[in-house]
Coordinates of C-alpha atoms in Angstrom, one line a residue:
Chain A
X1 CA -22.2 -26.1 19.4
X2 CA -20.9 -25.2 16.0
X3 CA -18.9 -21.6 15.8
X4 CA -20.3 -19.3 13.9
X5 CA -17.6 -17.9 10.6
X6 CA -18.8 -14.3 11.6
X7 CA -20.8 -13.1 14.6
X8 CA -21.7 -9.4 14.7
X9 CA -22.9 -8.4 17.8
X10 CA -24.6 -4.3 18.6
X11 CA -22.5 -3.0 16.3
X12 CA -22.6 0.8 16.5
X13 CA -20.5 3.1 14.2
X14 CA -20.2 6.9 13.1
X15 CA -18.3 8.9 10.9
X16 CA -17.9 12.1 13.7
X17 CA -21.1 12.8 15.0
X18 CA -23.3 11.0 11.9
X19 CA -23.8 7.8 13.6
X20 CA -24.4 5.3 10.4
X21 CA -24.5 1.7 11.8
X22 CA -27.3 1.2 15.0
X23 CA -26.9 -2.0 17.1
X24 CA -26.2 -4.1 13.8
X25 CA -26.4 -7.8 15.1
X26 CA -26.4 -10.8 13.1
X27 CA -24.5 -14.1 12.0
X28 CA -22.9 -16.3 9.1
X29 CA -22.5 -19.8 10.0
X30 CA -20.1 -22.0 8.4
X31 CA -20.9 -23.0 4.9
X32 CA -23.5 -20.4 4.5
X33 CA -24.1 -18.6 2.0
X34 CA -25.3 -15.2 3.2
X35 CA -26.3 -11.8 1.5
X36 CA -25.8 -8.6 2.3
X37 CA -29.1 -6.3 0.8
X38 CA -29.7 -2.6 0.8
X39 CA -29.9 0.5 -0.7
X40 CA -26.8 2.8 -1.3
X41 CA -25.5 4.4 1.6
X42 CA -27.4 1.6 4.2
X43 CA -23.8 1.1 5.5
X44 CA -22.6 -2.1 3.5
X45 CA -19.4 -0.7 2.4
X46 CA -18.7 0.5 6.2
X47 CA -19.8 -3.1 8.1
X48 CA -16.7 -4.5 5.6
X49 CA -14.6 -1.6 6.2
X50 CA -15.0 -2.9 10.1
X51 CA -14.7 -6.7 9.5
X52 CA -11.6 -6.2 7.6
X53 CA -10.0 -3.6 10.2
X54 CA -10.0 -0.7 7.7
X55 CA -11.7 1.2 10.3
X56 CA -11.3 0.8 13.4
X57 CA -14.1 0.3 16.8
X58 CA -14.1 0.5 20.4
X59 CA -15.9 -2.5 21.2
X60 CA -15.1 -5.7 20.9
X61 CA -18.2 -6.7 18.7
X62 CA -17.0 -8.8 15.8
X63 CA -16.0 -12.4 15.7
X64 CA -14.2 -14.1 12.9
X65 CA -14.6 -17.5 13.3
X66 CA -14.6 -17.1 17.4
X67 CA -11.7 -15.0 17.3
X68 CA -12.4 -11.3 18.6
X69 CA -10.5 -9.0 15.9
X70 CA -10.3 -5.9 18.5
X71 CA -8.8 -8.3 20.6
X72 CA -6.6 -10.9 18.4
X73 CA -6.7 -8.7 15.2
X74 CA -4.1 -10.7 13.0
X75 CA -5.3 -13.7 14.1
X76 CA -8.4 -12.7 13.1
X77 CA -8.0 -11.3 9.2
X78 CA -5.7 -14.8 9.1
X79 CA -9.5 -16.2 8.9
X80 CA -10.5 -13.1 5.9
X81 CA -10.4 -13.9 2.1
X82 CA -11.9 -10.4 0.8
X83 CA -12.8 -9.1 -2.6
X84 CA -13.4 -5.6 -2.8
X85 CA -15.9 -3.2 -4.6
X86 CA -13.2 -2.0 -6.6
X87 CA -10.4 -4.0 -8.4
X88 CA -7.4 -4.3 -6.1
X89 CA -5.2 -6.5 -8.5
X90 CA -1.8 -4.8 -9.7
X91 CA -2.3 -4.2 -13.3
X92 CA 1.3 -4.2 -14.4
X93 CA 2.1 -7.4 -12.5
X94 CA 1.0 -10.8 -14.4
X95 CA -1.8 -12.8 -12.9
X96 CA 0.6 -15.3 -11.3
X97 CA 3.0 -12.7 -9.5
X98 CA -0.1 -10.9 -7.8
X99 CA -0.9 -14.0 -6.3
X100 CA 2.9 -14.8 -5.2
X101 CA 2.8 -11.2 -3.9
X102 CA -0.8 -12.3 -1.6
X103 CA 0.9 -15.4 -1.0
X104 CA 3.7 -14.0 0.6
X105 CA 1.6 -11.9 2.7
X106 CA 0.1 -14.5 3.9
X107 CA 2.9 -16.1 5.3
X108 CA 3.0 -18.9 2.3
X109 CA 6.2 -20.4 1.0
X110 CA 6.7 -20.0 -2.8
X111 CA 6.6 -23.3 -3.0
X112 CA 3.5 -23.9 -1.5
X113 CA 2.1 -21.2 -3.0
X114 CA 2.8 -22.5 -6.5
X115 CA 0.6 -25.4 -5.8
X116 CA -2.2 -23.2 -4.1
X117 CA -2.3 -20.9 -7.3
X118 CA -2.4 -24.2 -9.8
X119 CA -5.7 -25.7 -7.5
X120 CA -7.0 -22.1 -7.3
X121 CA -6.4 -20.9 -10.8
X122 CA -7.5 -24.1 -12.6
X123 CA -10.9 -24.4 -10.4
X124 CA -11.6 -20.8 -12.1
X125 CA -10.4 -21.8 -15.7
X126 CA -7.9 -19.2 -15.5
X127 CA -4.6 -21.3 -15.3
X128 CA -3.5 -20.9 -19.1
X129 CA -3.8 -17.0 -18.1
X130 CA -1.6 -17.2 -15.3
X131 CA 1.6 -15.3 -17.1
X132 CA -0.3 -12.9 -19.1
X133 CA -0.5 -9.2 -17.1
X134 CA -3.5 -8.2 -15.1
X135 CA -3.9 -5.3 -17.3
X136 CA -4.9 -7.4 -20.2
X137 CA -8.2 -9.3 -18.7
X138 CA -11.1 -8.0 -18.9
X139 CA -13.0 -7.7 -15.9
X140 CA -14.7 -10.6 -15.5
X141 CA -11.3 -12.8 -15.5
X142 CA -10.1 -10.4 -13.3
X143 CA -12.9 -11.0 -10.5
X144 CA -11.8 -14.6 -11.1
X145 CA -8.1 -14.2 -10.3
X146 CA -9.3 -12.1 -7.4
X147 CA -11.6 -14.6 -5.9
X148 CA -8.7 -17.4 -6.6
X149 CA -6.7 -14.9 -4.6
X150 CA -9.6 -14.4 -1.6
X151 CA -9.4 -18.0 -1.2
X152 CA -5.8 -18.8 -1.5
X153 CA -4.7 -19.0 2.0
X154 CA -8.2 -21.2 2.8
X155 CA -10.3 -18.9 5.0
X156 CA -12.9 -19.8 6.9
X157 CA -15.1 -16.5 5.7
X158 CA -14.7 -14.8 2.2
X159 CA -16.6 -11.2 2.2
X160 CA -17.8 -10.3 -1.3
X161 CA -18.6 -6.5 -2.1
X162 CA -20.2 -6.2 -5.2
X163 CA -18.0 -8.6 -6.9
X164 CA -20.3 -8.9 -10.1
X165 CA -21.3 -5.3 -10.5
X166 CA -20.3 -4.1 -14.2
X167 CA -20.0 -8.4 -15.5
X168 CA -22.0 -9.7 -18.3
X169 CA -24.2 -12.3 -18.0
X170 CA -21.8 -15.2 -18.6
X171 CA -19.2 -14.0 -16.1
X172 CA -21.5 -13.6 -13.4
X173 CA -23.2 -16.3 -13.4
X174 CA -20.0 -18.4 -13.4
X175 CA -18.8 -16.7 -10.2
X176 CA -22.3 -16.8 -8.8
X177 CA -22.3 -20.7 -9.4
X178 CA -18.7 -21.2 -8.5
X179 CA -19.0 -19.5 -4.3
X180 CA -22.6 -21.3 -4.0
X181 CA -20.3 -24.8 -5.0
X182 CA -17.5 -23.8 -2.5
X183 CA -20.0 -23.1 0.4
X184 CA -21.7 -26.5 -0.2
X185 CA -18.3 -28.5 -0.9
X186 CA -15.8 -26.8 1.7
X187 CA -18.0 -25.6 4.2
X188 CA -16.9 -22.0 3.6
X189 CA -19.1 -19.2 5.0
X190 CA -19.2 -16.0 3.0
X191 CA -20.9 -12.8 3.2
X192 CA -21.5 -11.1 -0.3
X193 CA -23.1 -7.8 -0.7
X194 CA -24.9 -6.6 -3.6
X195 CA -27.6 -4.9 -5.2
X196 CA -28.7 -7.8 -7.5
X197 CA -31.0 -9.9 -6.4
X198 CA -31.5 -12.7 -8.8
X199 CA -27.9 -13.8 -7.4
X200 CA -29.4 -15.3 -4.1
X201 CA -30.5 -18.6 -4.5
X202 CA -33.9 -20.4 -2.9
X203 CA -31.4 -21.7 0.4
X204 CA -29.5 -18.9 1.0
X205 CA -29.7 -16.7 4.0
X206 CA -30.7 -12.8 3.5
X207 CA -29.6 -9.8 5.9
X208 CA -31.2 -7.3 4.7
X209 CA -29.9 -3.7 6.3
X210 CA -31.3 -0.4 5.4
X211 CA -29.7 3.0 7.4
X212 CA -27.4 0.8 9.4
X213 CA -30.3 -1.5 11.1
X214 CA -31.0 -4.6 10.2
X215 CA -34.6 -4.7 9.1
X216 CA -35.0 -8.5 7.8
X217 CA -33.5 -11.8 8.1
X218 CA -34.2 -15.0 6.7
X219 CA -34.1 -16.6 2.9
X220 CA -35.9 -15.5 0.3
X221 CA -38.9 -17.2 1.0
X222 CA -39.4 -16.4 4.6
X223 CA -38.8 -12.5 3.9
X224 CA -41.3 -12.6 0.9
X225 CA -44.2 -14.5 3.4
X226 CA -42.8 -12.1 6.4
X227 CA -43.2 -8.9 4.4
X228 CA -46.5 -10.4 2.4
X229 CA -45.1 -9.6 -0.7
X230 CA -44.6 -11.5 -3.8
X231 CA -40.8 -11.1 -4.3
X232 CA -37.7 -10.7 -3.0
X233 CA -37.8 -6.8 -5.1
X234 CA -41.3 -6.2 -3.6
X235 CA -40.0 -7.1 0.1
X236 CA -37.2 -5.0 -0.6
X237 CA -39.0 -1.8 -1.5
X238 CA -41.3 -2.4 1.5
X239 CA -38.6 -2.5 3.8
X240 CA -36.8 0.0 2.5
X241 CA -39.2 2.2 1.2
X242 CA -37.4 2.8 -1.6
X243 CA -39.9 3.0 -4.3
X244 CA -39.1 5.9 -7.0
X245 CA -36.0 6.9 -4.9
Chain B
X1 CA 9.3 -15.5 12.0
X2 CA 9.1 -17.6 8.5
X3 CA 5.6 -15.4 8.0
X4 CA 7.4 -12.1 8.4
X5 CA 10.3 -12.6 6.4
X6 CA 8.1 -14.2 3.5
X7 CA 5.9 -10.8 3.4
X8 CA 9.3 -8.6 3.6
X9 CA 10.8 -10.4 0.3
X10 CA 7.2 -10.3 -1.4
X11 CA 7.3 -6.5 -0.7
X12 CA 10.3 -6.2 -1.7
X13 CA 10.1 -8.0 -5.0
X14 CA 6.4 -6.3 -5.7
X15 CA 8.2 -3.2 -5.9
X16 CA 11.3 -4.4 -8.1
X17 CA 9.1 -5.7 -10.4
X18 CA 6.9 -2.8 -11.0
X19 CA 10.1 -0.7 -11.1
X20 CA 11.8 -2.7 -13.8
X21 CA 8.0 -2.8 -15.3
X22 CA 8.4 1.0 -15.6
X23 CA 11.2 1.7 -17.4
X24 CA 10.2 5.5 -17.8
X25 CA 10.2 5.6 -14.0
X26 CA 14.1 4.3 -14.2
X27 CA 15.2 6.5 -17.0
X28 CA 13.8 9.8 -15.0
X29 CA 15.1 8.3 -11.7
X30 CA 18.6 8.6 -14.1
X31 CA 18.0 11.0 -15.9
X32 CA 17.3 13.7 -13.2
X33 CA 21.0 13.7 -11.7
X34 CA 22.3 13.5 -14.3
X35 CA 21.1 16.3 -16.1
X36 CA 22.5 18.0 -13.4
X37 CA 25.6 17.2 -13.1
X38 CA 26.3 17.3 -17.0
X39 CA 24.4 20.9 -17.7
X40 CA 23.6 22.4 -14.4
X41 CA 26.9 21.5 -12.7
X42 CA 29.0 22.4 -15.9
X43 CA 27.5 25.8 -16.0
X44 CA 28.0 26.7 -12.6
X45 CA 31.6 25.4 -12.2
X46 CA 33.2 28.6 -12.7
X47 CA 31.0 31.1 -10.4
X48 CA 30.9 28.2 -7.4
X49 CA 34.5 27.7 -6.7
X50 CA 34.7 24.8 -3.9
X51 CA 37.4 25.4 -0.7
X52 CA 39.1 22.7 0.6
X53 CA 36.0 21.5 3.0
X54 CA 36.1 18.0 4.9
X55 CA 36.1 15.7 3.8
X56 CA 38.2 16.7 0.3
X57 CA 41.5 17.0 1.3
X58 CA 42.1 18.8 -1.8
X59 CA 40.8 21.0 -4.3
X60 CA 37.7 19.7 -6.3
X61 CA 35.7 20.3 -9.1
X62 CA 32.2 21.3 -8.3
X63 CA 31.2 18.3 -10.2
X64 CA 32.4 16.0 -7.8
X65 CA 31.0 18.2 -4.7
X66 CA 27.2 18.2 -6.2
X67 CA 27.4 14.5 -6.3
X68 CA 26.7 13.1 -2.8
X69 CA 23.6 16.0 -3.4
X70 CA 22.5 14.5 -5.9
X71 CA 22.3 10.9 -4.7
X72 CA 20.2 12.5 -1.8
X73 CA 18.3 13.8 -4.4
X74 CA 17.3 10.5 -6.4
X75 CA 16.9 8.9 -2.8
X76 CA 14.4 12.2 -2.2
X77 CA 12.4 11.9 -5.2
X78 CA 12.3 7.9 -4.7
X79 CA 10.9 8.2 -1.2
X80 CA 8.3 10.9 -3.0
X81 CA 7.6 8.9 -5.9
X82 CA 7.0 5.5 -3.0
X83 CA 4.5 8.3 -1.4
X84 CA 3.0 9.3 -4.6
X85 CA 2.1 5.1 -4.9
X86 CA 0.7 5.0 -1.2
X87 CA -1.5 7.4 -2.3
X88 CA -2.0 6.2 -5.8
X89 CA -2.8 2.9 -4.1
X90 CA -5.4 4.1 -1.4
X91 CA -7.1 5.5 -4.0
X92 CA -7.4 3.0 -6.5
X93 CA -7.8 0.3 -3.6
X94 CA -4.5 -1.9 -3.8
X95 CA -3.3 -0.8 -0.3
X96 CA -6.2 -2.3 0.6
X97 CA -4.8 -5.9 0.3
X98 CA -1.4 -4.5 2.2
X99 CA -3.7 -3.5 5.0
X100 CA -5.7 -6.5 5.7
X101 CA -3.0 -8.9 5.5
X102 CA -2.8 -10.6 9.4
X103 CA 0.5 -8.6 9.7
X104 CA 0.7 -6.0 12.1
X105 CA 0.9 -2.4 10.3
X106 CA 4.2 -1.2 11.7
X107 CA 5.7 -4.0 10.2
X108 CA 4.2 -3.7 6.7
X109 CA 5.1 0.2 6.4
X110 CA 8.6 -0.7 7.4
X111 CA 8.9 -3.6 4.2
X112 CA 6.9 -1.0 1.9
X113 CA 9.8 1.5 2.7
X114 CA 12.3 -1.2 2.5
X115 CA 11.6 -2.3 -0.7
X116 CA 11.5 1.9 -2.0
X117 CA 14.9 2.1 -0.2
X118 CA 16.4 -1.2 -2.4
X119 CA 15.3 0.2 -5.4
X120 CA 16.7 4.0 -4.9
X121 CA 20.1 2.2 -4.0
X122 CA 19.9 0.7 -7.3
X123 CA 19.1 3.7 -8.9
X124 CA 22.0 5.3 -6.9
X125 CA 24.9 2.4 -8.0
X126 CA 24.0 3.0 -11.9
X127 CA 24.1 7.0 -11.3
X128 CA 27.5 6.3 -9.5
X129 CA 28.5 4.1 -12.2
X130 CA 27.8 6.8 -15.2
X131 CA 29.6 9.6 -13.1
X132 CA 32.4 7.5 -12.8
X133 CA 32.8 7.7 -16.8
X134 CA 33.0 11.5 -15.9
X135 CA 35.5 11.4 -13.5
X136 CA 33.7 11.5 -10.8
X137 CA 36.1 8.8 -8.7
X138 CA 35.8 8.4 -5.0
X139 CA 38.2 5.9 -3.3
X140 CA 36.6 2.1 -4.8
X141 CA 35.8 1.3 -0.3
X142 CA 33.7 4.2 -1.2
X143 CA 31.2 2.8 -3.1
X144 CA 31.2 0.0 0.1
X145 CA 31.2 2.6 2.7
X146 CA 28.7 4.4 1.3
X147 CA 25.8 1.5 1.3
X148 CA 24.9 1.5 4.7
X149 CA 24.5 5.8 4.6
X150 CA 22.5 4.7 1.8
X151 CA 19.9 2.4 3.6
X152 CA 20.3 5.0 6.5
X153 CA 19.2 8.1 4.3
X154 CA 16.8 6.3 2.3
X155 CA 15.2 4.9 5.4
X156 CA 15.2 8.9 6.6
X157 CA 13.7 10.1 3.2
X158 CA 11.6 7.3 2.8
X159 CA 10.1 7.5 6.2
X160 CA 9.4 11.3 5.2
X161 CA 7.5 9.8 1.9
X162 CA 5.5 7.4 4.2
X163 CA 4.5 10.2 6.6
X164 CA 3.2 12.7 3.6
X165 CA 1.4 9.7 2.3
X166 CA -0.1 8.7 5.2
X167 CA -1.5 12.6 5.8
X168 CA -2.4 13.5 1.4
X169 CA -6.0 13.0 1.4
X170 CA -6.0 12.9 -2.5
X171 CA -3.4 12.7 -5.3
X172 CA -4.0 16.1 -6.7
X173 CA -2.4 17.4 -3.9
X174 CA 0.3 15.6 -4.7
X175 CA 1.7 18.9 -6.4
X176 CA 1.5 20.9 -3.8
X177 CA 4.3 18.5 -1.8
X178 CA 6.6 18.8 -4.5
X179 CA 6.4 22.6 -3.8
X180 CA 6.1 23.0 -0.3
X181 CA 8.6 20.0 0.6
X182 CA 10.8 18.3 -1.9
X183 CA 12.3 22.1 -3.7
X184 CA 13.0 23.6 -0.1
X185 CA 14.4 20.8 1.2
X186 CA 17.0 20.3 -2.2
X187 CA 17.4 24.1 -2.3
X188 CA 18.1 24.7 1.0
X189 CA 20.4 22.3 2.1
X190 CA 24.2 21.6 1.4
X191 CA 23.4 19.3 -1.6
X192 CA 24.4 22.4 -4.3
X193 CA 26.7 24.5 -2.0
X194 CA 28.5 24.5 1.1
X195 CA 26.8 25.4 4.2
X196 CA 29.5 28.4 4.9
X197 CA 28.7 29.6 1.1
X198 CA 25.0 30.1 2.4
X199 CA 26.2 31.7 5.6
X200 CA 27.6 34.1 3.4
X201 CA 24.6 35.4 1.7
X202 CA 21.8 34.8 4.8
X203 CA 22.2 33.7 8.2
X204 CA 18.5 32.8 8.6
X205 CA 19.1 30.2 5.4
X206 CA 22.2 29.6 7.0
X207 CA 20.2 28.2 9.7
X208 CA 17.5 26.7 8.0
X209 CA 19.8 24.4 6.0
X210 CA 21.5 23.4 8.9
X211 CA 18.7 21.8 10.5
X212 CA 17.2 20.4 7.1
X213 CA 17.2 16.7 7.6
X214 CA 18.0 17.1 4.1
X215 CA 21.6 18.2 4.5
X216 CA 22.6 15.9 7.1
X217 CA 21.6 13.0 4.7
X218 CA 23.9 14.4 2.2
X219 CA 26.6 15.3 4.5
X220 CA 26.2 11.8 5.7
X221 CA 26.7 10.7 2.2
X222 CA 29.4 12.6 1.4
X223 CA 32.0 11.4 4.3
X224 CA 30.9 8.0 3.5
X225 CA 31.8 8.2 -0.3
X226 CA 35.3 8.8 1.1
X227 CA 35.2 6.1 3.3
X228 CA 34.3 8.7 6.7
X229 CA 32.1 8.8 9.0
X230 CA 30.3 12.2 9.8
X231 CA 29.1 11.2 13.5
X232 CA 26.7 14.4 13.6
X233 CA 25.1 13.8 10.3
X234 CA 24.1 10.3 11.2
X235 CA 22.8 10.7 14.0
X236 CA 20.6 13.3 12.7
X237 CA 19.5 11.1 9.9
X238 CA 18.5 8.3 12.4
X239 CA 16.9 10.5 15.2
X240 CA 15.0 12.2 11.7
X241 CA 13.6 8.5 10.3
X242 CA 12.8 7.8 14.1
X243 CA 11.0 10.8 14.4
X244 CA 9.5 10.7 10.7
X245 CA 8.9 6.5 10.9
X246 CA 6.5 6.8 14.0
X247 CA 4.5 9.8 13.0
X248 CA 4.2 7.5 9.5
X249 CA 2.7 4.7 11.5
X250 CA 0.2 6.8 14.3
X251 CA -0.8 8.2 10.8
X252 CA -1.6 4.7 9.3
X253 CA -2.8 3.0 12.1
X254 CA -6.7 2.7 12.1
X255 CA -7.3 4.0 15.6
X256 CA -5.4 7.1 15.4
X257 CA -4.1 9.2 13.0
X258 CA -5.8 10.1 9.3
X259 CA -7.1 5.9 8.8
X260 CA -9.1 6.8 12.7
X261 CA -13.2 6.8 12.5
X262 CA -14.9 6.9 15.6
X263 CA -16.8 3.4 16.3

């Protein structure tokens, strides 16, 4: 039996007494490509906040890779390549030194490291950029440099929030193309969140999660037929009753 | 071990390079003291005559007693400006990357306050260096004696920067620090005058200095620019990083402290 890259198992979670995650149970096998859907405020940015230890919870109901992170924490995030909502990349440091500086916390020699930023840098076109400062991409080479930086230290689960949110066209569908090759090619599992749907592909699994439940599962096709709807929007507004909100 | 010491230097060299990236941060890190001894301490020379205190073993100019203040104070404002970063950071979502590095948290606060402590020293031997020009000439040991006091206190004041950091909600309130902590702890301490000067005019301020982790750091600094060591004043400054350092960390660590939600 193959281990799953992330199980999530009754997660509960509140912030005091608002309780905004209810039994959340579901799984990313390896080399999946999995979504994340749901309006704002259905708890996305708080499940990655947990799988990435940011918050902390009593239970041990999260498994990277087979490894409990209550239990084994650094273990555990050893198996993490994240890129957040926001851009985390040290503007006044050039694209090369912010990936020596993630290298390094990662336990990776320079040396190695300088290798691992080539293969990583030129699979993104972005290795002629690698001396120029952070500050002066614009944001879609800057998703790039952190996705080559997510995947540096060769995780076994990358966790995208909103990674394309504010791209043009071109950029996103380059990144869009680029995690569907890895998942296929390295067997890399990866759980992306977002609010745009014409970035899931026909094969791809759907979690679909709507004030911290999960109310649908499945790809595209099998929500559509589930929910008797004609697309993956319509399923969405019927699960979520969302429409005009 | 190898993982550990590769995340220390990557720290470490994160924060040179932004520092020498920032060259207004350097110049005001300089310009700060120095402004103070050339103005501030000029002015004042004649209505603060100095006794013969320990450890001068002779007559000084006022100039030369400010001076071990006034390295406290570039270490103090350096363990501020670390905070102010922290915070900067958390907001902007940098720290982020810090925090979910497979590294436990104790040990990445301790490198992040490393790293501020490397660059105030180097802050702290150009200072020296300029005062020297001004006459300001301890024994040469004591610009060796006085390193380790200067990892010690900037450990102490960085620690203090850590545990602010860890408890600022929002970088607005940033201003209110500078008020409520880094001004009282400067002005009330024996970084300007002598303790028994303060005794003089207040015995509650009298007090109040004394126990200002503040003053011990300088006092510290001062015996070990002349090559002493005050026994007291270190072990204050290392029972105040203790004390500061693990209140940091409970503060940062996702279970407890300000990072705690309830799961």
């Amino acid at each position: 039996m193959t281990i799953a890259a992330l199980e999530i198992n009754q997660l509960d979670f509140s912030y005091g007494k608002k309780q905004v995650l209810h039994g959340l149970t579901f799984n990313v096998e390896v080399g999946q490509c999995s979504f994340l859907l749901g309006p704002n405020g259905a708890g996305k940015s708080t499940l990655f906040s947990l799988i990435t230890r940011l918050y902390d919870q009593d239970k041990n109901n999260i498994r990277l890779a087979g490894i409990d992170i209550k239990a084994q924490p650094l273990k555990a995030l050893a198996q993490l390549g994240v890129v957040f909502q926001q851009t985390t990349l040290d503007l006044d440091l050039s694209v090369k030194q912010n990936l020596l500086y993630h290298a390094a916390l990662q336990g990776i020699s320079r040396k190695k490291a300088k290798i691992l930023i080539q293969q990583q840098l030129e699979q993104l076109d972005m290795f002629e950029r690698q001396n120029e400062l952070v500050r002066l991409l614009n944001g879609g080479h800057r998703r790039r440099v952190e996705i080559a930086r997510a995947l540096m230290h060769q995780p076994k689960l990358l966790l995208l929030d909103e990674p394309t949110v504010g791209l043009d066209i071109a950029s996103r569908e380059s990144i869009v193309t680029h995690v569907h090759e890895l998942c296929k090619q390295t067997g890399l599992a990866v759980l992306w969140a977002t609010h745009l749907m014409d970035e899931v592909l026909e094969n791809d699994k759907i979690i679909l999660i709507h004030q911290g439940r999960v109310k649908a599962e499945g790809t595209r096709a099998e929500i559509i037929q589930k929910t008797a709807t004609e697309s993956l929007s319509q399923a969405f507004i019927t699960l979520t009753n969302s429409r005009g909100k | 071990m190898a993982h550990y010491w590769f995340a220390l230097w990557g720290i470490v060299f994160r924060e040179l390079f932004r520092f020498v990236k920032q060259k207004e941060r350097f110049l005001s890190a300089l310009v700060r003291p120095l402004v103070w001894l050339f103005v501030f301490a000029a002015g004042f020379r004649a209505a603060l005559g100095i006794a013969i205190i320990p450890p001068y073993d002779t007559y000084i100019m006022y100039e030369v007693y400010i001076t071990p203040g006034l390295i406290g104070m570039i270490q103090l404002f350096n363990g501020m400006q670390s905070s102010l970063s922290m915070v900067y950071d958390r907001e902007m979502g940098s720290m982020r990357i810090l925090l979910v590095s497979p590294l436990p948290r104790w040990f990445l606060l301790v490198s992040k306050l490393l790293a501020g402590v490397f660059v105030s020293i180097l802050q702290v031997y150009v200072f020296l260096a300029i005062a020297w020009f001004y006459d300001i000439q301890p024994p040469v040991e004591g610009y060796l004696w006085i390193l380790p006091a200067l990892i010690l206190t900037g450990l102490m004041l960085g620690a203090l920067g850590l545990l602010l950091s860890a408890f600022i909600k929002q970088l607005e309130n940033f201003a209110g620090v500078m008020n409520f902590v880094i001004f009282p702890m400067f002005f009330m301490s024996s970084a300007l005058y002598p303790l028994w000067k303060l005794q003089e005019s207040s015995q509650i301020l009298y007090s109040i200095a004394k126990y200002n982790p503040f003053t011990q750091a300088v006092e510290f600094l001062r015996f070990a620019l002349y090559g002493q060591i005050n026994q007291e004043a270190a072990l204050a400054t290392i029972l105040a990083f203790a004390i500061f350092l693990i209140i940091a960390i409970i503060g940062y660590n996702p279970s407890k402290g300000m990072m705690k939600r309830k799961g």
